Coordinates of C-alpha atoms and ligand atoms in Angstrom, one line a residue:
M252 CA 11.6 -29.5 -28.7
D253 CA 8.6 -31.7 -29.1
T254 CA 6.7 -31.5 -25.9
S255 CA 3.6 -33.4 -26.9
V256 CA 2.5 -36.2 -24.5
A257 CA 2.2 -39.7 -25.7
T258 CA -1.5 -40.4 -25.9
P259 CA -4.4 -38.2 -25.2
G260 CA -6.2 -39.6 -22.2
T261 CA -6.9 -38.8 -18.6
G262 CA -5.8 -39.7 -15.1
S263 CA -3.1 -38.4 -12.8
M264 CA -0.3 -39.8 -14.9
F265 CA -1.6 -37.9 -17.9
M266 CA -1.7 -34.7 -15.8
Q267 CA 1.8 -35.4 -14.5
D268 CA 3.0 -35.9 -18.1
H269 CA 1.7 -32.4 -19.0
L270 CA 3.5 -30.9 -16.1
D271 CA 6.7 -32.8 -16.9
A272 CA 6.6 -31.7 -20.5
L273 CA 6.0 -28.1 -19.5
T274 CA 8.8 -28.2 -16.9
R275 CA 11.2 -29.6 -19.6
R276 CA 10.2 -26.7 -21.9
D277 CA 10.3 -23.9 -19.3
P278 CA 12.4 -25.1 -16.4
N279 CA 13.1 -21.5 -15.3
Q280 CA 9.5 -20.3 -15.0
P281 CA 8.5 -21.4 -11.4
E282 CA 5.6 -19.0 -11.0
F283 CA 4.1 -20.1 -14.4
L284 CA 4.5 -23.8 -13.5
Q285 CA 2.9 -23.2 -10.1
A286 CA -0.1 -21.5 -11.7
V287 CA -0.5 -24.3 -14.3
Q288 CA -0.2 -27.0 -11.6
E289 CA -3.0 -25.4 -9.6
V290 CA -5.3 -25.5 -12.6
I291 CA -4.3 -29.0 -13.8
V292 CA -5.2 -30.7 -10.6
S293 CA -8.8 -29.5 -11.0
L294 CA -9.2 -30.8 -14.6
E295 CA -8.8 -34.5 -14.3
P296 CA -12.5 -35.3 -13.8
V297 CA -13.3 -32.7 -16.5
L298 CA -11.2 -34.5 -19.1
E299 CA -12.5 -37.8 -18.0
R300 CA -16.1 -36.7 -18.5
H301 CA -15.5 -34.9 -21.8
P302 CA -13.0 -36.9 -23.8
H303 CA -13.2 -34.6 -26.8
Y304 CA -11.1 -32.1 -24.9
G305 CA -8.3 -34.7 -24.8
Q306 CA -8.8 -35.7 -28.4
Q307 CA -8.6 -32.1 -29.5
R308 CA -5.5 -31.5 -27.3
V309 CA -7.2 -28.5 -25.7
L310 CA -4.9 -28.6 -22.7
E311 CA -1.7 -28.6 -24.7
R312 CA -3.0 -25.7 -26.8
L313 CA -4.2 -23.8 -23.7
L314 CA -0.8 -24.1 -22.0
E315 CA 1.1 -22.4 -24.8
P316 CA 0.6 -18.6 -25.1
E317 CA -0.7 -17.5 -28.4
R318 CA 2.0 -14.8 -28.5
V319 CA 4.7 -13.3 -26.3
I320 CA 6.2 -10.0 -27.1
Q321 CA 9.4 -8.7 -25.5
F322 CA 11.0 -5.3 -26.3
R323 CA 13.6 -2.8 -25.2
V324 CA 12.5 0.3 -23.3
P325 CA 15.1 3.0 -23.2
W326 CA 14.5 6.2 -21.2
Q327 CA 16.3 9.1 -19.7
A328 CA 16.2 10.0 -16.0
D329 CA 16.0 13.6 -14.8
D330 CA 19.8 13.6 -14.1
G331 CA 20.4 12.8 -17.8
T332 CA 21.5 9.2 -17.2
V333 CA 20.2 6.6 -19.7
H334 CA 18.3 3.5 -18.6
V335 CA 17.2 0.4 -20.4
N336 CA 14.3 -1.8 -19.2
R337 CA 12.5 -4.8 -20.6
G338 CA 8.9 -4.5 -21.8
F339 CA 6.6 -7.5 -22.3
R340 CA 3.1 -8.3 -23.4
V341 CA 1.8 -11.9 -23.2
G342 CA -1.3 -12.6 -25.2
F343 CA -2.2 -16.0 -23.7
N344 CA -5.6 -16.8 -25.1
S345 CA -8.2 -15.0 -27.2
A346 CA -10.8 -17.7 -27.6
I347 CA -13.6 -15.7 -25.9
G348 CA -12.5 -12.1 -26.6
P349 CA -9.6 -9.7 -27.1
Y350 CA -6.6 -10.2 -24.7
K351 CA -7.4 -8.4 -21.5
G352 CA -5.2 -8.0 -18.4
G353 CA -3.1 -5.5 -16.5
L354 CA 0.4 -4.1 -16.9
R355 CA 2.8 -4.6 -13.9
F356 CA 5.8 -2.3 -13.4
H357 CA 8.0 -3.8 -10.7
P358 CA 11.7 -4.8 -10.6
S359 CA 10.8 -8.4 -10.1
V360 CA 8.9 -8.6 -13.4
N361 CA 10.0 -11.4 -15.7
L362 CA 8.5 -13.7 -18.2
S363 CA 7.6 -16.4 -15.6
I364 CA 5.6 -13.9 -13.6
L365 CA 3.8 -12.4 -16.5
K366 CA 3.0 -15.9 -18.0
F367 CA 1.5 -17.0 -14.6
L368 CA -0.5 -13.8 -14.4
A369 CA -1.7 -14.0 -18.1
F370 CA -2.5 -17.7 -17.6
E371 CA -4.7 -17.1 -14.5
Q372 CA -6.3 -14.2 -16.3
I373 CA -7.7 -16.5 -18.9
F374 CA -9.8 -18.3 -16.3
K375 CA -10.6 -15.2 -14.3
N376 CA -11.9 -13.4 -17.3
S377 CA -13.9 -16.4 -18.4
L378 CA -15.6 -16.5 -15.0
T379 CA -16.7 -12.9 -15.2
G380 CA -19.1 -14.0 -18.0
Q381 CA -17.8 -11.2 -20.2
P382 CA -16.2 -11.5 -23.7
I383 CA -12.5 -11.0 -22.7
G384 CA -9.5 -13.2 -23.4
G385 CA -6.4 -13.5 -21.1
G386 CA -3.3 -11.4 -21.3
K387 CA -0.8 -9.5 -19.1
G388 CA 2.3 -7.4 -19.6
G389 CA 4.6 -5.0 -17.9
S390 CA 8.2 -4.1 -17.3
D391 CA 11.0 -4.6 -14.7
F392 CA 11.0 -0.8 -14.4
D393 CA 10.8 0.4 -10.7
P394 CA 8.6 3.5 -10.4
R395 CA 9.6 3.8 -6.7
G396 CA 11.5 7.1 -6.1
R397 CA 11.0 8.2 -9.7
S398 CA 9.6 11.7 -10.5
N399 CA 6.4 12.2 -12.5
S400 CA 8.5 13.3 -15.5
E401 CA 10.6 10.1 -15.3
V402 CA 7.5 8.0 -15.1
M403 CA 6.0 9.9 -18.1
R404 CA 9.1 9.4 -20.2
F405 CA 9.2 5.7 -19.3
C406 CA 5.5 5.2 -20.2
Q407 CA 5.9 7.0 -23.5
S408 CA 8.9 4.9 -24.4
F409 CA 7.1 1.7 -23.4
M410 CA 4.0 2.6 -25.5
T411 CA 6.1 3.6 -28.5
E412 CA 6.7 -0.1 -29.0
L413 CA 3.6 -1.6 -27.3
F414 CA 1.2 0.4 -29.5
R415 CA 1.6 -1.8 -32.5
H416 CA 0.5 -4.9 -30.6
V417 CA -2.6 -3.6 -28.8
G418 CA -5.9 -2.1 -29.7
H419 CA -9.5 -1.9 -28.5
N420 CA -10.4 -5.0 -30.5
T421 CA -7.1 -6.8 -30.1
D422 CA -5.6 -6.4 -26.6
V423 CA -6.7 -4.0 -23.9
P424 CA -4.2 -3.5 -21.1
A425 CA -5.0 -1.9 -17.7
G426 CA -3.2 -1.4 -14.3
D427 CA -1.7 -3.9 -11.9
I428 CA 1.2 -3.4 -9.4
G429 CA 3.0 -0.1 -10.1
V430 CA 0.5 0.9 -12.7
G431 CA -2.4 3.1 -11.6
G432 CA -4.3 6.1 -13.0
R433 CA -1.1 8.2 -13.5
E434 CA 0.6 5.6 -15.6
I435 CA -2.6 4.7 -17.6
G436 CA -2.9 8.5 -18.4
F437 CA 0.7 8.7 -19.8
L438 CA 0.3 5.4 -21.7
F439 CA -3.0 6.5 -23.2
G440 CA -1.7 9.9 -24.3
Q441 CA 1.2 8.3 -26.2
Y442 CA -1.0 5.7 -27.8
K443 CA -3.5 8.4 -28.9
R444 CA -0.7 10.5 -30.3
I445 CA 1.0 7.7 -32.3
T446 CA -2.1 6.1 -33.7
N447 CA -4.2 9.3 -34.2
T448 CA -7.2 7.5 -32.6
F449 CA -9.1 8.0 -29.4
T450 CA -10.3 4.5 -28.4
G451 CA -10.9 2.3 -25.4
V452 CA -7.4 0.7 -25.8
L453 CA -6.7 0.9 -22.1
T454 CA -9.0 0.6 -19.1
G455 CA -8.6 2.3 -15.8
R456 CA -8.8 5.7 -17.5
A457 CA -10.0 8.7 -15.5
P458 CA -13.8 9.2 -15.7
G459 CA -13.2 12.6 -17.5
W460 CA -11.7 10.9 -20.6
G461 CA -13.5 7.6 -21.0
G462 CA -12.9 5.7 -17.8
S463 CA -15.7 3.9 -15.8
L464 CA -16.8 5.1 -12.5
L465 CA -15.9 2.6 -9.8
R466 CA -13.0 1.0 -11.7
P467 CA -10.4 2.0 -9.1
E468 CA -12.6 0.6 -6.4
A469 CA -13.7 -2.5 -8.2
T470 CA -11.0 -5.1 -7.3
G471 CA -11.1 -4.4 -3.6
Y472 CA -14.9 -4.0 -3.4
G473 CA -15.3 -7.2 -5.4
A474 CA -13.0 -9.2 -3.1
V475 CA -15.1 -8.1 -0.2
Y476 CA -18.4 -8.9 -2.0
F477 CA -17.0 -12.4 -2.7
A478 CA -16.1 -12.7 1.0
A479 CA -19.6 -11.7 1.9
E480 CA -21.0 -14.4 -0.4
M481 CA -18.8 -17.0 1.2
A482 CA -19.8 -15.9 4.7
E483 CA -23.4 -16.1 3.7
T484 CA -23.1 -19.9 2.9
Q485 CA -22.5 -20.3 6.7
G486 CA -25.4 -18.0 7.6
E487 CA -22.9 -15.3 8.5
S488 CA -22.0 -11.7 7.4
L489 CA -18.9 -9.6 7.6
E490 CA -20.3 -7.3 10.1
G491 CA -18.2 -7.1 13.3
K492 CA -15.4 -9.3 11.7
R493 CA -11.8 -8.3 12.4
C494 CA -9.9 -8.4 9.2
L495 CA -6.3 -8.7 8.2
V496 CA -5.4 -6.8 5.0
S497 CA -1.9 -6.9 3.4
G498 CA -0.6 -4.4 0.9
S499 CA -1.5 -0.8 0.9
G500 CA -2.0 -0.1 -2.8
N501 CA -5.1 0.0 -4.9
V502 CA -6.6 -3.4 -3.9
A503 CA -5.9 -3.1 -0.2
Q504 CA -7.2 0.4 0.1
Y505 CA -10.6 -0.3 -1.5
A506 CA -10.9 -3.7 0.3
C507 CA -10.6 -1.6 3.5
R508 CA -13.1 0.9 2.5
K509 CA -15.8 -1.7 1.7
L510 CA -15.0 -3.6 4.9
I511 CA -15.6 -0.5 6.9
E512 CA -18.8 0.2 5.0
L513 CA -20.1 -3.3 5.8
G514 CA -19.3 -2.9 9.5
A515 CA -16.1 -5.0 9.6
T516 CA -12.8 -3.8 11.1
P517 CA -9.6 -3.9 9.1
I518 CA -6.7 -3.9 11.5
T519 CA -3.5 -4.4 9.4
L520 CA -1.8 -3.0 6.2
S521 CA 1.6 -3.5 4.8
D522 CA 4.1 -2.6 2.1
S523 CA 7.4 -4.3 1.0
S524 CA 9.2 -2.6 3.9
G525 CA 7.0 -3.3 6.8
W526 CA 3.5 -3.7 8.2
I527 CA 1.2 -1.9 10.6
H528 CA -1.2 -3.2 13.2
D529 CA -4.0 -0.9 14.4
P530 CA -6.0 -2.8 17.1
E531 CA -8.5 0.0 17.3
G532 CA -9.3 -0.5 13.6
I533 CA -8.5 1.4 10.4
T534 CA -11.4 3.9 10.1
E535 CA -12.5 5.8 7.0
E536 CA -10.5 8.8 8.3
K537 CA -7.4 6.8 8.8
L538 CA -7.9 5.2 5.3
Q539 CA -8.1 8.7 3.8
F540 CA -4.7 9.4 5.3
V541 CA -3.3 6.1 3.8
M542 CA -4.7 7.0 0.4
E543 CA -3.1 10.5 0.5
L544 CA 0.2 8.9 1.8
K545 CA 0.4 6.2 -0.9
N546 CA -1.3 7.7 -3.9
E547 CA -0.3 11.4 -3.7
R548 CA 2.9 11.5 -1.6
R549 CA 4.0 8.0 -2.6
G550 CA 5.3 7.4 0.9
R551 CA 5.8 4.3 3.1
I552 CA 3.2 2.7 5.4
A553 CA 5.6 3.2 8.3
E554 CA 4.3 6.8 8.4
Y555 CA 0.9 5.6 9.6
V556 CA 2.2 5.1 13.2
E557 CA 3.6 8.7 13.3
R558 CA 0.0 9.9 12.8
F559 CA -2.0 7.3 14.6
T560 CA -0.5 6.3 17.9
S561 CA -2.9 3.4 18.4
A562 CA -0.9 1.5 15.8
T563 CA 2.5 -0.3 15.7
W564 CA 4.8 -0.7 12.8
A565 CA 7.4 -3.4 12.3
P566 CA 9.9 -4.0 9.5
V567 CA 9.6 -7.1 7.3
D568 CA 12.4 -9.6 7.7
S569 CA 12.6 -11.2 4.3
A570 CA 14.7 -14.0 5.7
A571 CA 12.1 -15.1 8.2
D572 CA 9.9 -18.2 7.4
H573 CA 6.7 -16.3 8.2
H574 CA 5.2 -12.9 8.0
P575 CA 4.1 -11.6 11.4
L576 CA 1.0 -9.9 9.9
W577 CA -0.7 -13.3 9.5
C578 CA -0.1 -14.0 13.3
V579 CA -2.5 -11.3 14.4
P580 CA -5.7 -13.0 15.7
A581 CA -8.6 -12.2 13.4
D582 CA -11.7 -13.6 11.6
A583 CA -10.9 -13.0 8.0
A584 CA -7.9 -12.3 5.7
F585 CA -7.6 -10.3 2.5
P586 CA -4.1 -10.8 1.0
S587 CA -3.8 -7.9 -1.4
A588 CA -0.1 -7.4 -2.1
T589 CA 1.6 -10.0 -4.3
Q590 CA 2.1 -13.7 -5.2
N591 CA 3.1 -16.3 -2.6
E592 CA 2.7 -13.9 0.3
I593 CA 1.0 -16.6 2.5
N594 CA 3.2 -19.7 2.9
D595 CA 2.6 -22.8 4.8
S596 CA 3.7 -21.3 8.2
D597 CA 1.6 -18.3 7.5
A598 CA -1.4 -20.5 6.9
A599 CA -0.8 -22.3 10.2
N600 CA -0.6 -18.9 11.9
L601 CA -3.9 -17.8 10.3
I602 CA -5.7 -20.9 11.5
E603 CA -4.1 -20.6 15.0
G604 CA -5.3 -16.9 15.1
G605 CA -8.9 -17.9 14.3
V606 CA -9.2 -16.9 10.7
G607 CA -12.1 -18.7 9.0
L608 CA -12.2 -17.0 5.7
V609 CA -9.6 -15.9 3.1
S610 CA -10.5 -13.8 0.1
E611 CA -7.6 -13.4 -2.3
G612 CA -7.4 -9.8 -3.5
A613 CA -3.9 -10.4 -5.0
N614 CA -3.1 -12.9 -7.7
M615 CA -1.8 -16.3 -6.4
P616 CA -1.0 -14.9 -2.9
T617 CA -1.3 -18.3 -1.2
T618 CA 1.2 -21.1 -1.9
P619 CA -0.2 -24.5 -2.8
E620 CA 0.8 -26.1 0.5
A621 CA -0.8 -23.1 2.4
Q622 CA -4.0 -23.4 0.4
D623 CA -4.3 -27.1 1.2
R624 CA -3.7 -26.4 4.9
L625 CA -6.3 -23.7 5.0
V626 CA -8.9 -25.8 3.1
D627 CA -8.2 -28.9 5.2
A628 CA -8.8 -26.8 8.3
G629 CA -12.2 -25.8 7.0
V630 CA -11.2 -22.2 6.1
L631 CA -13.3 -20.8 3.3
L632 CA -10.8 -19.9 0.6
G633 CA -11.8 -17.6 -2.3
P634 CA -9.1 -18.0 -5.0
G635 CA -7.8 -14.9 -6.7
K636 CA -9.2 -16.0 -10.1
A637 CA -12.7 -15.6 -8.6
A638 CA -12.3 -13.3 -5.7
N639 CA -10.4 -10.5 -7.4
A640 CA -12.2 -10.7 -10.7
G641 CA -14.2 -7.6 -9.9
G642 CA -11.4 -5.4 -11.2
V643 CA -11.3 -6.9 -14.7
A644 CA -15.0 -7.2 -14.7
V645 CA -15.4 -3.4 -14.3
S646 CA -12.7 -3.0 -16.9
A647 CA -14.9 -4.9 -19.3
L648 CA -17.8 -2.7 -18.3
E649 CA -15.5 0.3 -19.1
M650 CA -15.0 -1.3 -22.6
A651 CA -18.8 -1.6 -23.0
Q652 CA -19.3 2.0 -22.0
A653 CA -16.5 3.2 -24.4
S654 CA -18.2 1.3 -27.3
Q655 CA -21.5 2.9 -26.4
R656 CA -19.9 6.3 -25.8
L657 CA -22.0 6.5 -22.7
R658 CA -21.1 6.7 -19.0
W659 CA -23.0 4.7 -16.4
T660 CA -23.6 6.0 -12.9
T661 CA -21.7 4.7 -9.9
E662 CA -24.9 2.9 -8.7
E663 CA -25.3 1.1 -12.0
V664 CA -21.7 -0.1 -12.2
D665 CA -21.9 -1.2 -8.5
R666 CA -25.1 -3.1 -9.2
H667 CA -23.3 -5.0 -12.1
L668 CA -20.2 -5.6 -10.0
K669 CA -22.3 -7.1 -7.1
R670 CA -24.2 -9.3 -9.5
I671 CA -21.1 -10.5 -11.3
M672 CA -19.4 -11.4 -8.0
H673 CA -22.6 -13.2 -6.9
D674 CA -22.7 -15.1 -10.1
I675 CA -19.0 -16.0 -10.0
H676 CA -19.5 -17.4 -6.5
A677 CA -22.5 -19.4 -7.5
V678 CA -20.8 -20.8 -10.7
C679 CA -17.7 -21.8 -8.6
L680 CA -19.8 -23.8 -6.1
D681 CA -21.9 -25.3 -8.9
A682 CA -18.8 -26.5 -10.9
A683 CA -17.0 -27.8 -7.8
G684 CA -20.0 -29.8 -6.7
S685 CA -20.7 -31.3 -10.2
Y686 CA -17.2 -32.6 -10.6
G687 CA -16.9 -34.1 -7.1
F688 CA -15.0 -31.3 -5.4
G689 CA -17.6 -30.5 -2.8
S690 CA -17.5 -26.7 -2.0
D691 CA -13.9 -26.2 -2.9
Y692 CA -13.9 -22.8 -4.7
R693 CA -10.4 -23.4 -6.1
H694 CA -11.5 -26.3 -8.3
G695 CA -14.8 -24.7 -9.1
A696 CA -13.1 -21.6 -10.4
N697 CA -10.6 -23.6 -12.5
I698 CA -13.3 -25.9 -14.0
A699 CA -15.9 -23.2 -14.8
G700 CA -13.2 -20.9 -16.2
F701 CA -11.8 -23.7 -18.3
R702 CA -14.9 -25.1 -19.8
K703 CA -16.1 -22.0 -21.5
V704 CA -12.7 -21.3 -23.0
A705 CA -12.2 -24.9 -24.1
D706 CA -15.6 -25.0 -25.8
A707 CA -14.8 -21.8 -27.6
M708 CA -11.4 -23.1 -28.7
I709 CA -13.0 -26.3 -30.1
D710 CA -15.7 -24.2 -31.9
Q711 CA -13.0 -22.1 -33.6
G712 CA -10.9 -25.0 -34.9
L713 CA -7.1 -25.3 -34.8
V714 CA -5.9 -21.7 -34.6
Ligands
NDP1077 P1 -0.3 -1.5 -6.1 O1 0.9 -1.2 -6.8 O2 -1.4 -0.4 -6.0 O3 0.0 -1.9 -4.6 C1 0.8 -3.0 -4.4 C2 1.0 -3.2 -2.9 O4 1.6 -4.5 -2.6 C3 2.0 -2.2 -2.3 O5 1.6 -1.9 -1.0 C4 3.3 -2.9 -2.4 O6 4.3 -2.4 -1.5 C5 2.9 -4.3 -2.1 N1 3.8 -5.2 -2.8 C6 4.0 -5.3 -4.1 N2 5.0 -6.2 -4.4 C7 5.4 -6.7 -3.2 C8 6.3 -7.6 -2.8 N3 7.0 -8.3 -3.8 N4 6.5 -7.9 -1.5 C9 5.7 -7.2 -0.6 N5 4.8 -6.3 -0.9 C10 4.6 -6.0 -2.2 O7 -0.9 -2.8 -6.7 P2 -2.4 -3.4 -6.7 O8 -3.0 -3.1 -5.4 O9 -3.1 -3.0 -7.9 O10 -2.1 -5.0 -6.8 C11 -2.0 -5.8 -5.6 C12 -2.3 -7.2 -6.0 O11 -3.6 -7.3 -6.5 C13 -1.4 -7.8 -7.1 O12 -1.2 -9.2 -6.8 C14 -2.2 -7.6 -8.4 O13 -1.8 -8.5 -9.4 C15 -3.6 -7.9 -7.8 N6 -4.7 -7.5 -8.6 C16 -4.8 -6.1 -8.9 C17 -5.9 -5.7 -9.7 C18 -6.1 -4.3 -10.0 O14 -7.2 -3.9 -10.5 N7 -5.2 -3.4 -9.6 C19 -6.9 -6.7 -10.1 C20 -6.8 -8.0 -9.7 C21 -5.7 -8.4 -8.9 P3 5.5 -1.5 -2.1 O15 4.9 -0.1 -2.3 O16 6.5 -1.5 -1.0 O17 6.0 -2.1 -3.3
2IT1078 O1 -5.1 -9.0 -12.3 C1 -6.1 -8.3 -12.8 O2 -7.2 -8.8 -13.0 C2 -5.8 -6.9 -13.1 N1 -4.7 -6.5 -12.9 C3 -6.8 -6.1 -13.8 C4 -6.9 -6.4 -15.3 C5 -7.8 -5.5 -16.1 O3 -7.7 -5.6 -17.3 O4 -8.6 -4.7 -15.5

């Protein structure tokens, strides 16, 4: 199907043409279309001011992944039963570096979700200022309730196909939902065995075998550093702020830790079964319990209230039009679970509850309508592409350390992370301001991320 648009040009009609063409081509990829729409609305003034982007059809080229790999992942459970899952890797854009982005293991994984994540990763990685392209991958495998041996066999089978498509100079995966240190270990072991090489092909490795210190912490810490930067524009800090955090995995845990360190008070956490509210605050001691519960015992957040009686737990009603976590009165919110977890009703509840700042630890956690509502109400909204870029930024630092065969100290990595988050914040505001979007971080992130990649694509010709 020819999906090219009539004449390269600019304007809302031109942007709508792009979306219509994309919708005709991929009608069953709602998450991908949503992610593209969010970016496209920012680019109109950019294409107007720089007509060569249109003449070179940069947008059409950018919207099509360079490559999409799908493969079968057969594996055997402990009880002897045979299972078959789908594996994917999307290499979306390599204009500024090797594909870089996480692997997600979750039953909901499909091509639409991975294309949205890989597409966003292009802009996020560009914003970090590091030489990394955009990619993402994963599987519809559900690690929940599976033994370590089952997870190992699954990871080995997954890598037995993936190995031929990745490499430290080609494509460097890392973790995302359902993929943490345990899975990275199993994946790395199999890659090393098959290829007879010990390289920096995956990030998020343990510090004892090539990982960077502070990589596990980086996404959550970075989202809080970004929030602190946003607060500072109002002459404020995070100290004393009551904070809503969703999720209870990697990003949520380390967002909580940094909030506590900075004198703020996280008061909620969640998982896909329910959520907890601890009005007395989640302290470092309580967080240690959550980390042991989620990372070692792989239990449910409901257990929190058995241990800490100051808190309440409630189940999630997936049919409800809002999530009660976002109704709790607070000053700031850190959505750190999954995409579209804040809808328009949730946004109204956040505003009603006094939230003045939202820093997106998750990828695309806020629906477009909810984003508009928040921004229109004057809430500072740090988009995931910018606010959660700390994770991939420290992954790129891990790549640098692997190339140097050196390990930096925690302090050194943290200094880089803080500087990178500071720079991303500044670049977003600068780009938003220069293209007429005031201080709207969403447009700033899209524009600054886009320009660097677009220029690189033009420099490298039609490839
Ligand atoms: P984890 O697997 O460590 O934790 C995910 C958490 O979110 C769990 O509490 C999980 O609950 C919950 N969750 C996942 N899917 C859903 C769902 N469909 N509905 C409700 N709750 C859900 O993942 P991470 O913390 O690494 O990732 C969280 C978010 O942050 C994702 O959007 C990811 O893309 C993003 N991100 C992660 C980075 C990283 O470095 N890890 C970097 C940048 C962004 P349950 O256990 O019940 O499934
Ligand atoms: O969404 C993300 O940025 C990640 N899951 C981390 C990617 C990485 O390569 O560290």
